[in-house]
């Protein structure tokens, strides 16, 4: 099982670890500041985890109303704290 520290270390690689779920792969790309790659992944999946990541991505983008839609799809309360803290919380929860 991967830890948050191992996940962070994997960011030096060219691609996310193959054992990562689609939601974690999207968070990996988001952590590398590749919003488009992350968004492309979550757009292909309709599970709650990807919806949660999708919400985060739209917060990063600054599209709060779209983010709120995706938080509802994920069954999660809308985040209001810092983006880095939310990213770390999502990664920890998905691991």
Protein backbone atom coordinates (compact mmCIF):
# COMPACT_ATOMS: atom_id res chain seq x y z
CA UNK A 1 0.00 0.00 0.00
CA UNK A 2 1.31 3.44 -0.93
CA UNK A 3 1.76 6.14 1.71
CA UNK A 4 1.41 9.91 1.22
CA UNK A 5 5.21 10.19 1.44
CA UNK A 6 5.68 7.54 -1.27
CA UNK A 7 3.07 9.30 -3.39
CA UNK A 8 4.98 12.59 -3.07
CA UNK A 9 8.25 10.84 -3.94
CA UNK A 10 6.64 9.36 -7.06
CA UNK A 11 6.15 12.88 -8.42
CA UNK A 12 9.76 12.80 -9.63
CA UNK A 13 8.80 10.07 -12.11
CA UNK A 14 7.49 10.65 -15.64
CA UNK A 15 4.13 8.93 -15.01
CA UNK A 16 2.00 8.03 -12.00
CA UNK A 17 2.46 4.65 -10.35
CA UNK A 18 0.47 2.02 -12.25
CA UNK A 19 -1.16 0.79 -9.05
CA UNK A 20 -2.89 4.15 -8.52
CA UNK A 21 -6.62 4.43 -9.08
CA UNK A 22 -7.82 6.86 -11.77
CA UNK A 23 -8.62 9.44 -9.07
CA UNK A 24 -5.12 9.14 -7.62
CA UNK A 25 -3.60 9.32 -11.09
CA UNK A 26 -5.50 12.56 -11.63
CA UNK A 27 -4.25 13.92 -8.29
CA UNK A 28 -0.72 12.92 -9.30
CA UNK A 29 -0.99 15.01 -12.47
CA UNK A 30 -2.59 17.85 -10.54
CA UNK A 31 0.32 17.79 -8.06
CA UNK A 32 2.63 18.16 -11.06
CA UNK A 33 0.60 21.20 -12.21
CA UNK A 34 -0.79 19.42 -15.26
CA UNK A 35 -4.44 20.38 -14.91
CA UNK A 36 -5.34 19.17 -18.40
CA UNK A 37 -3.99 15.65 -17.86
CA UNK A 38 -5.76 15.44 -14.49
CA UNK A 39 -9.03 16.71 -15.92
CA UNK A 40 -8.88 14.30 -18.86
CA UNK A 41 -8.73 11.37 -16.42
CA UNK A 42 -11.64 12.44 -14.22
CA UNK A 43 -13.79 13.20 -17.25
CA UNK A 44 -13.61 9.50 -18.20
CA UNK A 45 -14.90 8.20 -14.85
CA UNK A 46 -18.16 8.71 -12.98
CA UNK A 47 -17.30 7.38 -9.53
CA UNK A 48 -17.40 9.49 -6.35
CA UNK A 49 -13.60 9.60 -5.99
CA UNK A 50 -13.15 11.08 -9.46
CA UNK A 51 -16.00 13.52 -8.82
CA UNK A 52 -14.19 14.69 -5.68
CA UNK A 53 -10.96 15.20 -7.62
CA UNK A 54 -12.97 16.89 -10.38
CA UNK A 55 -14.34 19.34 -7.81
CA UNK A 56 -10.84 20.11 -6.57
CA UNK A 57 -9.61 20.70 -10.10
CA UNK A 58 -12.35 23.24 -10.76
CA UNK A 59 -11.42 25.00 -7.50
CA UNK A 60 -7.84 25.15 -8.76
CA UNK A 61 -9.16 26.58 -12.02
CA UNK A 62 -11.20 29.18 -10.13
CA UNK A 63 -14.57 27.85 -11.37
CA UNK A 64 -16.27 27.65 -7.98
CA UNK A 65 -19.80 27.04 -9.25
CA UNK A 66 -18.63 24.07 -11.33
CA UNK A 67 -16.61 22.82 -8.34
CA UNK A 68 -19.75 22.93 -6.18
CA UNK A 69 -21.57 20.76 -8.72
CA UNK A 70 -18.80 18.14 -8.54
CA UNK A 71 -18.70 18.21 -4.74
CA UNK A 72 -22.41 17.37 -4.80
CA UNK A 73 -21.75 14.53 -7.26
CA UNK A 74 -19.04 13.22 -4.92
CA UNK A 75 -21.31 13.47 -1.88
CA UNK A 76 -18.75 15.75 -0.22
CA UNK A 77 -19.07 19.17 1.37
CA UNK A 78 -17.56 21.97 -0.69
CA UNK A 79 -14.04 22.75 0.43
CA UNK A 80 -13.22 26.26 1.52
CA UNK A 81 -9.66 25.92 2.86
CA UNK A 82 -6.41 26.14 1.00
CA UNK A 83 -5.90 24.19 -2.21
CA UNK A 84 -2.69 22.51 -1.01
CA UNK A 85 -4.39 21.33 2.17
CA UNK A 86 -7.34 19.98 0.20
CA UNK A 87 -5.02 18.21 -2.24
CA UNK A 88 -3.15 16.55 0.64
CA UNK A 89 -6.43 15.50 2.28
CA UNK A 90 -7.79 13.99 -0.93
CA UNK A 91 -4.57 12.09 -1.59
CA UNK A 92 -4.46 10.77 1.98
CA UNK A 93 -8.11 9.69 1.81
CA UNK A 94 -7.69 7.96 -1.55
CA UNK A 95 -4.57 6.10 -0.49
